[in-house]
Short mmCIF file of N, CA and C and ligand atoms in Angstrom, two decimals:
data_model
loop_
_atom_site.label_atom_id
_atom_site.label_comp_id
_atom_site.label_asym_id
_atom_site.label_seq_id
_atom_site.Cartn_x
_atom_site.Cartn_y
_atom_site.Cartn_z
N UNK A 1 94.95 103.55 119.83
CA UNK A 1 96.38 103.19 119.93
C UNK A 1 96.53 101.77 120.48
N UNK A 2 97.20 100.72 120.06
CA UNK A 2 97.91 99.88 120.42
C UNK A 2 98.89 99.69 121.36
N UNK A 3 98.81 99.28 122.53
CA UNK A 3 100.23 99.48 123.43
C UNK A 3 100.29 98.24 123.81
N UNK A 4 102.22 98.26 124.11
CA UNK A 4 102.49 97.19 123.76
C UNK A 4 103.58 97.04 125.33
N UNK A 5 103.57 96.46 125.99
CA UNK A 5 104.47 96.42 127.23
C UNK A 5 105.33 95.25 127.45
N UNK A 6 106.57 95.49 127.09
CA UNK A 6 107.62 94.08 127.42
C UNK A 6 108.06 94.10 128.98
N UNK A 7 107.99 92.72 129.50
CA UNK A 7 108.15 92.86 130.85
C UNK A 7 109.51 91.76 131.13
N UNK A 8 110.47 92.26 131.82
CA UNK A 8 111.30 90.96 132.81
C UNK A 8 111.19 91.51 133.91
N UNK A 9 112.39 90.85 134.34
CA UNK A 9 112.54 91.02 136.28
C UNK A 9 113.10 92.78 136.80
N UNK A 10 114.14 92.54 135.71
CA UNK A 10 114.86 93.88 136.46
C UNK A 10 114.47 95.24 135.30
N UNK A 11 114.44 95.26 134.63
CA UNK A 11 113.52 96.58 133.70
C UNK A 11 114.95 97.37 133.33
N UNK A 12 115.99 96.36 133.12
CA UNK A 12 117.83 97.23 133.11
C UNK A 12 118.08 96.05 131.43
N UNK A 13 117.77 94.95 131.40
CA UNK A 13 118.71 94.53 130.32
C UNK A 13 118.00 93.96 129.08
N UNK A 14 117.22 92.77 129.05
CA UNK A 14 115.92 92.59 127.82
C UNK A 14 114.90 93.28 127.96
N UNK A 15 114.21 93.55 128.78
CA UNK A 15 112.92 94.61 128.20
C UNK A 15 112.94 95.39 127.83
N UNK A 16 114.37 96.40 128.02
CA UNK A 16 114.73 97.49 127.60
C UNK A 16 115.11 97.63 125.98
N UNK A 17 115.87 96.56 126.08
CA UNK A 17 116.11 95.88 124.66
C UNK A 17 115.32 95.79 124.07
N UNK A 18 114.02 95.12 123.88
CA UNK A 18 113.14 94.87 123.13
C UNK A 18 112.09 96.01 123.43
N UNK A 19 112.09 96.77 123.75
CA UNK A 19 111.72 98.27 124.05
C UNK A 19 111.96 99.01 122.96
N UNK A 20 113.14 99.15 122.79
CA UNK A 20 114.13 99.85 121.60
C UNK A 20 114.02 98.99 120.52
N UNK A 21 114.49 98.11 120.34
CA UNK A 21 114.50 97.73 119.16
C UNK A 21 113.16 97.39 118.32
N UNK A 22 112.04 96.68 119.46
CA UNK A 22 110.80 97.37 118.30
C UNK A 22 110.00 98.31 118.07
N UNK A 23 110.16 99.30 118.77
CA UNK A 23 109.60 101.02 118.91
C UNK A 23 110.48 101.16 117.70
N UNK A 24 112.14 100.93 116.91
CA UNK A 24 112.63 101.15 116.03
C UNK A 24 112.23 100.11 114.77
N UNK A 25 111.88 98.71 115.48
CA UNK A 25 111.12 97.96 114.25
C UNK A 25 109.41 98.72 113.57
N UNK A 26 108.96 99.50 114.44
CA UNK A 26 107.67 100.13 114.83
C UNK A 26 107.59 101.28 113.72
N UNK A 27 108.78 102.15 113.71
CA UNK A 27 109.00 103.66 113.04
C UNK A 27 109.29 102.91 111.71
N UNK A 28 110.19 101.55 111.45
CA UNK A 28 110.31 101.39 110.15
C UNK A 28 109.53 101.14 109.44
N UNK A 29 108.56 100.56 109.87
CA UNK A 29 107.49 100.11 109.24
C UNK A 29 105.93 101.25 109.30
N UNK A 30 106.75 102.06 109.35
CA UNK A 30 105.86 103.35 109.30
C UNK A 30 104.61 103.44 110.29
N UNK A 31 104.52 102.76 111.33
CA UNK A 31 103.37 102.30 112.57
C UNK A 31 103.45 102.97 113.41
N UNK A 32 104.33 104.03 113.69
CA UNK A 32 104.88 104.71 115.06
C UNK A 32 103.41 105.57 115.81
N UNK A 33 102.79 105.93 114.83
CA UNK A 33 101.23 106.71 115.40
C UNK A 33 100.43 105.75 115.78
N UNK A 34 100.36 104.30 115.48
CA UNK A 34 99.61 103.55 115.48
C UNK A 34 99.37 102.65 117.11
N UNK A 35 101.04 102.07 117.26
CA UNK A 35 101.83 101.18 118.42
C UNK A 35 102.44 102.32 119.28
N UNK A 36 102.10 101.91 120.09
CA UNK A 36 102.51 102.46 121.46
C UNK A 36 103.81 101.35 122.23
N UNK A 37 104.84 101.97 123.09
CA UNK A 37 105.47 100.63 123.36
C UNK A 37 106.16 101.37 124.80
N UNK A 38 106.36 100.58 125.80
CA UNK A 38 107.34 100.68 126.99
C UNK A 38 107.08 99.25 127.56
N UNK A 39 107.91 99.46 128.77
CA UNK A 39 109.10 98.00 129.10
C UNK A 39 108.48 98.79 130.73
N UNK A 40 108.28 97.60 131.23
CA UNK A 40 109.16 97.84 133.35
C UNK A 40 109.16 95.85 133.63
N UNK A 41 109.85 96.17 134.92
CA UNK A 41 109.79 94.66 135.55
C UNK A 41 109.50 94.53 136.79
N UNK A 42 109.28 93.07 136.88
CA UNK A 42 108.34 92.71 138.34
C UNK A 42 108.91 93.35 139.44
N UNK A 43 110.68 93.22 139.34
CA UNK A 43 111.40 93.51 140.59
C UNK A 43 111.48 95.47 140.90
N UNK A 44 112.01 95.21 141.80
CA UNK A 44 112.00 97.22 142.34
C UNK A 44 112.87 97.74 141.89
N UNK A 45 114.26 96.92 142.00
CA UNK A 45 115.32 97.05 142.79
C UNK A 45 116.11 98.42 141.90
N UNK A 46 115.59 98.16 140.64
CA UNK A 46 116.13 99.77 139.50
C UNK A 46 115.53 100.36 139.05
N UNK A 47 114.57 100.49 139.75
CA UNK A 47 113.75 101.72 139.50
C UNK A 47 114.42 103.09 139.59
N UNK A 48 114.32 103.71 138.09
CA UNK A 48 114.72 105.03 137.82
C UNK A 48 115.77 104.83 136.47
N UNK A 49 116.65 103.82 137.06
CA UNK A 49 117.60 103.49 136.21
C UNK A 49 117.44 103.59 135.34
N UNK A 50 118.86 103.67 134.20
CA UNK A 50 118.74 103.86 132.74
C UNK A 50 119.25 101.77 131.98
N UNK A 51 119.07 101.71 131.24
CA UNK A 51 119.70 100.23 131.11
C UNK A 51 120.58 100.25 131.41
N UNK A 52 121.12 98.93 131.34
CA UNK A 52 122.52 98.10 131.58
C UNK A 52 123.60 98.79 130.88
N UNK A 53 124.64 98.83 131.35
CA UNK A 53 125.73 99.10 130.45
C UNK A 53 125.45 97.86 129.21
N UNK A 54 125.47 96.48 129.69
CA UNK A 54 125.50 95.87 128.48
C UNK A 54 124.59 95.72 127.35
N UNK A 55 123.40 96.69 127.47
CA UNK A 55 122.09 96.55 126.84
C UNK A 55 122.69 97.84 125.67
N UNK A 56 123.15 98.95 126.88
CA UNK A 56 123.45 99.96 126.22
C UNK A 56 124.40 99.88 124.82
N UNK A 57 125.45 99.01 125.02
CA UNK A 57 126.46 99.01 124.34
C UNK A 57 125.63 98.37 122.99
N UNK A 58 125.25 97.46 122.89
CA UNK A 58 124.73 96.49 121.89
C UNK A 58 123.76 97.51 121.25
N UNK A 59 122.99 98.21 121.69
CA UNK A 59 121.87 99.03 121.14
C UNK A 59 122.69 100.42 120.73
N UNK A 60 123.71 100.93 120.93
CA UNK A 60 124.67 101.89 120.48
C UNK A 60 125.57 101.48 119.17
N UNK A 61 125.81 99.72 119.52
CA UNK A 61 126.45 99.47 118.25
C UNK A 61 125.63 99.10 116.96
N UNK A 62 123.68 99.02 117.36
CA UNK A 62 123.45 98.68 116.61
C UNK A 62 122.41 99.72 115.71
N UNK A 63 122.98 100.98 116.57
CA UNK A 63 122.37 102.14 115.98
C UNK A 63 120.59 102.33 116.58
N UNK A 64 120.36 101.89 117.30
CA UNK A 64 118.89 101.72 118.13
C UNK A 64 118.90 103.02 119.18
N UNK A 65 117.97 104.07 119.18
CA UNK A 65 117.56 104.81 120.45
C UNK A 65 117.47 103.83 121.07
N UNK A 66 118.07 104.33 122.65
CA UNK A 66 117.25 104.59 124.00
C UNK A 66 117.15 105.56 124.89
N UNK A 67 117.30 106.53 124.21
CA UNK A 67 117.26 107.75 124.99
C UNK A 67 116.12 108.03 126.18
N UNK A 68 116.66 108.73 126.97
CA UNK A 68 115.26 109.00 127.94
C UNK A 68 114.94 107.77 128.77
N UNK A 69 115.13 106.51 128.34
CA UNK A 69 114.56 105.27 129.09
C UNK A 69 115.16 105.04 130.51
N UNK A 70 114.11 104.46 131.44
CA UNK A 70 114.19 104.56 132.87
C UNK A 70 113.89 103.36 133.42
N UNK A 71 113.83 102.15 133.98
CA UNK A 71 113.23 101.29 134.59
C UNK A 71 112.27 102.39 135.26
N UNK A 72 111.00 100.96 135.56
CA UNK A 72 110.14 100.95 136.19
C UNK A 72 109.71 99.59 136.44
N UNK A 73 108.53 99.81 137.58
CA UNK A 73 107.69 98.36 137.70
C UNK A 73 106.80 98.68 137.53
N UNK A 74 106.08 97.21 137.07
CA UNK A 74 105.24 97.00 136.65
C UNK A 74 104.20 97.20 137.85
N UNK A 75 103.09 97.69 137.43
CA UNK A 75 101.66 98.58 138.17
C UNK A 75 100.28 97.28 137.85
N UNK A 76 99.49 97.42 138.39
CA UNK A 76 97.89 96.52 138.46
C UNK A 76 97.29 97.19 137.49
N UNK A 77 97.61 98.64 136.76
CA UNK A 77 96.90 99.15 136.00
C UNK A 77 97.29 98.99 134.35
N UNK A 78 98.85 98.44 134.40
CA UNK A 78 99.29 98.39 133.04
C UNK A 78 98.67 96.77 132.36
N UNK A 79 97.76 96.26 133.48
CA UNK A 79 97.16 95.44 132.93
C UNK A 79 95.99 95.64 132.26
N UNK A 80 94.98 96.94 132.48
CA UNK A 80 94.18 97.35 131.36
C UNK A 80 94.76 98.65 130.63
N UNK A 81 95.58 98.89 130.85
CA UNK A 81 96.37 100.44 130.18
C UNK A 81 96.92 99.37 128.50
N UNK A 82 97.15 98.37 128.69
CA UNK A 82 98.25 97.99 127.70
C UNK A 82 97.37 97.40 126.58
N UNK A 83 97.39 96.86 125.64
CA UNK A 83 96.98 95.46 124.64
C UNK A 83 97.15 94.56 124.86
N UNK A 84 98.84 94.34 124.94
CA UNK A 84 99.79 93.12 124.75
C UNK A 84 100.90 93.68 125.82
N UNK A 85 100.56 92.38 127.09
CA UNK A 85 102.09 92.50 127.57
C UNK A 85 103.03 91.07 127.38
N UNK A 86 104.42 91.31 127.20
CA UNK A 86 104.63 90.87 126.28
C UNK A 86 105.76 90.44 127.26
N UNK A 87 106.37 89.47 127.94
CA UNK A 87 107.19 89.00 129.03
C UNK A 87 108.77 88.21 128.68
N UNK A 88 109.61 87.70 129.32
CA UNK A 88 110.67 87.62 128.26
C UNK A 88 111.22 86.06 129.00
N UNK A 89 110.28 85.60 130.13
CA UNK A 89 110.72 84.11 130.73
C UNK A 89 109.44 84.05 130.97
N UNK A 90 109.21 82.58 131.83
CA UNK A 90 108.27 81.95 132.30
C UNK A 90 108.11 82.31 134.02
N UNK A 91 109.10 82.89 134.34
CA UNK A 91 109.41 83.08 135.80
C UNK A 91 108.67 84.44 135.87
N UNK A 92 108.54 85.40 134.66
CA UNK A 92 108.29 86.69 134.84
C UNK A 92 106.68 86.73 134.30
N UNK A 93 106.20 85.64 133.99
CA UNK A 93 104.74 85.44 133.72
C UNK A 93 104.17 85.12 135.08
N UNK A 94 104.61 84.41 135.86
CA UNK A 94 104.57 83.94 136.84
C UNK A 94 104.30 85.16 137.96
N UNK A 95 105.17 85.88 138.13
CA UNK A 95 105.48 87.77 138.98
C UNK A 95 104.67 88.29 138.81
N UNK A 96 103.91 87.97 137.09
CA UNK A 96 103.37 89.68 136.59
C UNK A 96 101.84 88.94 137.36
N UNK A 97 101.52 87.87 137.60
CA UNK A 97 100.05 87.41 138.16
C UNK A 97 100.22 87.89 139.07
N UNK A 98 100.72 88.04 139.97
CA UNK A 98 101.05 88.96 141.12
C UNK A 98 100.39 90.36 141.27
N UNK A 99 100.53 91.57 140.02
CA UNK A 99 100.34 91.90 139.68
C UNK A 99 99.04 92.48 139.49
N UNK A 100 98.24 91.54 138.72
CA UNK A 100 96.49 91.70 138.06
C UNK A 100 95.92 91.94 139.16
N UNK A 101 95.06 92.88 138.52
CA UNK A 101 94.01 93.82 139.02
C UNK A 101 92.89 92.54 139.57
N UNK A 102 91.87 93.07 140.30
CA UNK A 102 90.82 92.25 140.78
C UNK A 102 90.02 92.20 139.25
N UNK A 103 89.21 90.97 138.91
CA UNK A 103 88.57 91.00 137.61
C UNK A 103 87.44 92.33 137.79
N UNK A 104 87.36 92.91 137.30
CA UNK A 104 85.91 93.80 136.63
C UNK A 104 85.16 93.44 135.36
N UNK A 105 83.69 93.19 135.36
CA UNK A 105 82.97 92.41 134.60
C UNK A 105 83.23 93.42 133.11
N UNK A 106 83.20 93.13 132.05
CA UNK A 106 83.24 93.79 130.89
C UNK A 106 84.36 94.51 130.79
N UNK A 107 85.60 94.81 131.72
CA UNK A 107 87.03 95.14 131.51
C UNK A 107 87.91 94.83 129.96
N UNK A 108 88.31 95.33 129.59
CA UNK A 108 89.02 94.89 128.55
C UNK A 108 90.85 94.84 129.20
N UNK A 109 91.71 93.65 129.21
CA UNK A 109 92.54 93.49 129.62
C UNK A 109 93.58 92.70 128.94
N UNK A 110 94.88 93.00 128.71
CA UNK A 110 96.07 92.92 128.40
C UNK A 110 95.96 91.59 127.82
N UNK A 111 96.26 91.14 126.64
CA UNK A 111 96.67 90.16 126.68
C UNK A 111 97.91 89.21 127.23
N UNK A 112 98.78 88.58 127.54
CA UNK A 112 100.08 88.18 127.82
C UNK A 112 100.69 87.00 127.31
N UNK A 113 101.75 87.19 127.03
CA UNK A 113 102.76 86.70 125.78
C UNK A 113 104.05 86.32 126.32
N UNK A 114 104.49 85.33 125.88
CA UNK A 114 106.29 85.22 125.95
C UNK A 114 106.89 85.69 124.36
N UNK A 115 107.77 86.39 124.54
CA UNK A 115 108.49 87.10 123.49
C UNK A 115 108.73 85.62 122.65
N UNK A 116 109.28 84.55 123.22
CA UNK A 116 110.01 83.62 122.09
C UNK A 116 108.91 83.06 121.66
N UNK A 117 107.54 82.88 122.14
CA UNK A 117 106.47 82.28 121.88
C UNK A 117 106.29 82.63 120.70
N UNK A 118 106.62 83.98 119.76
CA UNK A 118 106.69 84.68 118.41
C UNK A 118 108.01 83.86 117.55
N UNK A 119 108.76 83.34 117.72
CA UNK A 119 109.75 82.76 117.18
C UNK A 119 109.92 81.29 117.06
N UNK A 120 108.90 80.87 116.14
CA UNK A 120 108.54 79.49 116.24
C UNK A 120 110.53 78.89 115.46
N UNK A 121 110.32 77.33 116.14
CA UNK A 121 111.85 77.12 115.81
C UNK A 121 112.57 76.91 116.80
N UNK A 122 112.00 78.04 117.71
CA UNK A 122 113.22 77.84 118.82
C UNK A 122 112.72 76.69 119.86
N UNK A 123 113.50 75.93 120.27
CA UNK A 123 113.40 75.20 121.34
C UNK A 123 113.43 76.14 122.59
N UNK A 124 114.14 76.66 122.71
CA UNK A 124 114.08 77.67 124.24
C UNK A 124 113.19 78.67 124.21
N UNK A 125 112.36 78.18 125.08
CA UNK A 125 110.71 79.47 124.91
C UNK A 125 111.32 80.81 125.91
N UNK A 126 112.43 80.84 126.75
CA UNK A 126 112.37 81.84 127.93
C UNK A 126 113.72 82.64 127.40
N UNK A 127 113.56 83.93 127.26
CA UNK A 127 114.88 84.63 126.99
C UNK A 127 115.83 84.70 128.09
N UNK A 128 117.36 84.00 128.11
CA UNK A 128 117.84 83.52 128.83
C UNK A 128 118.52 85.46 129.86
N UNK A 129 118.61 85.61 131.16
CA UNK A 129 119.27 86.49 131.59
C UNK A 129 120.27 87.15 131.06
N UNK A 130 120.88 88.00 130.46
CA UNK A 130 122.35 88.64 130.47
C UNK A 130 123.17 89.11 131.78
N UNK A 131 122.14 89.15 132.50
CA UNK A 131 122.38 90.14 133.92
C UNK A 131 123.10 88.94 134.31
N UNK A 132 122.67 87.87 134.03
CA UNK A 132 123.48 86.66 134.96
C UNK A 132 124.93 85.99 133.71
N UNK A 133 124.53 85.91 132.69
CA UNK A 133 125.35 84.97 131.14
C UNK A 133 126.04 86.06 131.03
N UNK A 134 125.92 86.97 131.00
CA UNK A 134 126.86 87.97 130.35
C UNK A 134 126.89 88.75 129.02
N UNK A 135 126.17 87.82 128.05
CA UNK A 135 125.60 87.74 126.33
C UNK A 135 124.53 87.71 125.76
N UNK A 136 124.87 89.59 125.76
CA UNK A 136 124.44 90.45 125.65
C UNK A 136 123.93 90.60 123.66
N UNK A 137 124.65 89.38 123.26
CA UNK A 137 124.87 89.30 121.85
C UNK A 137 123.81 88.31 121.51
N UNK A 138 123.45 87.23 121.74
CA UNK A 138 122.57 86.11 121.59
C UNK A 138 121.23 87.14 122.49
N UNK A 139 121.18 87.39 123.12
CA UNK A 139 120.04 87.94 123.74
C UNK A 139 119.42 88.92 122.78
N UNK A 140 120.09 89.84 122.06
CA UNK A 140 119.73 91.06 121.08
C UNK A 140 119.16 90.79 119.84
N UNK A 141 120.10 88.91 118.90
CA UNK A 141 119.79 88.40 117.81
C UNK A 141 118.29 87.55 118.29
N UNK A 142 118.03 87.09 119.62
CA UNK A 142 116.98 86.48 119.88
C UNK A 142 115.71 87.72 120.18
N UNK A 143 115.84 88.82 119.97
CA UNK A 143 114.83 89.16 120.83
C UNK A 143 114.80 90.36 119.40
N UNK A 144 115.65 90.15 118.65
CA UNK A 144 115.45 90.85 117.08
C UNK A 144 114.22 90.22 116.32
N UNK A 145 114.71 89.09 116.38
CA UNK A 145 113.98 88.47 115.52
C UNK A 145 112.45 87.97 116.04
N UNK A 146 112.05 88.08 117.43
CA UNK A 146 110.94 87.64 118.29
C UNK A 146 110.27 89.10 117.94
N UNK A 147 110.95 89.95 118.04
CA UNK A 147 110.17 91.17 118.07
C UNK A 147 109.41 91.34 116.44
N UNK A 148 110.27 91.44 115.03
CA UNK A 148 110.08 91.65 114.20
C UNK A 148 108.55 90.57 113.87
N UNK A 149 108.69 89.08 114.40
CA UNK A 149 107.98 88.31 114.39
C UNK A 149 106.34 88.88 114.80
N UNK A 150 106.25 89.47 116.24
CA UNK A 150 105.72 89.99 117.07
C UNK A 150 104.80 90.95 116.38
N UNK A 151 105.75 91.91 115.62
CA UNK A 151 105.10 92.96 114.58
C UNK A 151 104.27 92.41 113.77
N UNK A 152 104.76 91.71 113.13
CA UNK A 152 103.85 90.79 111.99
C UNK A 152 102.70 90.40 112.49
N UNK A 153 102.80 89.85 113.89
CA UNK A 153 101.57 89.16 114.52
C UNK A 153 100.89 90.69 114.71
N UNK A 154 100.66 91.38 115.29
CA UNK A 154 100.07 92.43 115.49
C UNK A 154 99.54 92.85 114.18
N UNK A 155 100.15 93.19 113.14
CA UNK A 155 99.79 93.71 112.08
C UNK A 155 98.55 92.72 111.68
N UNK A 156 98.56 91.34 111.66
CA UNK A 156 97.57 90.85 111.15
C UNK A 156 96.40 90.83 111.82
N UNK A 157 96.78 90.73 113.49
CA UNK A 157 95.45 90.68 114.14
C UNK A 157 94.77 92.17 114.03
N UNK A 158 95.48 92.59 114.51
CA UNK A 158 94.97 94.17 114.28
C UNK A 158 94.23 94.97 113.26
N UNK A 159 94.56 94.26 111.67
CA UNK A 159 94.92 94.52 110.26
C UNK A 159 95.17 95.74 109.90
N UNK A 160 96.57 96.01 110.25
CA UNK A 160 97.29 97.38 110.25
C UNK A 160 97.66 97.58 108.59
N UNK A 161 97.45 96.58 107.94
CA UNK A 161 97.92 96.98 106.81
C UNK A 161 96.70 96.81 105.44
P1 LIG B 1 116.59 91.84 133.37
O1 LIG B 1 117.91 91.34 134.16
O2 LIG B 1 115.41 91.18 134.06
O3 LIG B 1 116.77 91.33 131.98
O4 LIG B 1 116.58 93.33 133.46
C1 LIG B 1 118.08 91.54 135.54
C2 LIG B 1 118.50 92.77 136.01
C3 LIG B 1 118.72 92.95 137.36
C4 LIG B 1 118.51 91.90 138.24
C5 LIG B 1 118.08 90.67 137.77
C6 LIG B 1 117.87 90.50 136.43
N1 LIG B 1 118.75 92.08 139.65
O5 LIG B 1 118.63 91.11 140.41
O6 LIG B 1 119.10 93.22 140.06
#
């Protein structure tokens, strides 16, 4: 199995997002046995929680599960548990080193990624907050298209197809 872990700060508004929407980019493309996928973030502070109201709304209007989903944080172990963790700023690459396990010789360990780093084009490499902007709409079309991108990359390295 492939697992795939999106990380921000609070584990309530983009990770969750991009949680859902490519676990649903994942099933379309018929991969769902294949990719594995969950979300937590560096910070504590919502742990348990279900997303954002504003994550919720956008992923309700856009027909996307999130059922069941909970914040969490991120653990020292989801750094060899995962493939690809997959982060949504530069601030939260920064947290997740925090994070890493002590090296172990012959370990196999996570790779790590910025989501926009998949979306060549864009000038802005860091997916901007909603928790703070409010837009909840530019965050969903940016992290649509990073994800779908994302898939592709996987599929080839992997050669899922
Ligand atoms: P997220 O947004 O990292 O996209 O989930 C945030 C959510 C909560 C907080 C900060 C950012 N907070 O400070 O509680």
């Amino acid at each position: 199995m492939i697992q795939v872990l999106f990380v921000c700060l609070g584990n309530i508004c983009r990770s969750p997002m991009a949680e859902a929407l490519f676990r649903h980019q994942v099933k379309q493309a018929g991969l769902a046995h294949v990719i594995a996928i969950d979300s937590a973030g560096t910070g504590d502070w919502h742990i348990g929680h279900p997303p954002h109201q504003g994550t919720r709304d956008i992923l309700d209007k856009n027909q996307i599960d999130y059922k069941g989903m909970q914040a969490r944080q991120v653990t020292s172990d989801d750094f060899v548990q995962f493939t690809y963790i997959v982060a949504m700023d530069e601030s939260n690459v920064r947290n997740l080193a925090g994070f890493a396990p002590a090296p172990v010789a012959g370990e196999k360990r996570a790779s790590i990624h910025k989501l926009l780093d998949f979306a060549p084009g864009r000038t802005n490499k860091d997916v901007p907050d909603p928790y703070y902007t409010g837009n909840f709409q530019e965050v969903y079309e940016m992290v649509e298209e990073s994800c779908a991108r994302l898939l592709a990359f996987i599929i080839e390295k992997e050669q899922l197809s």
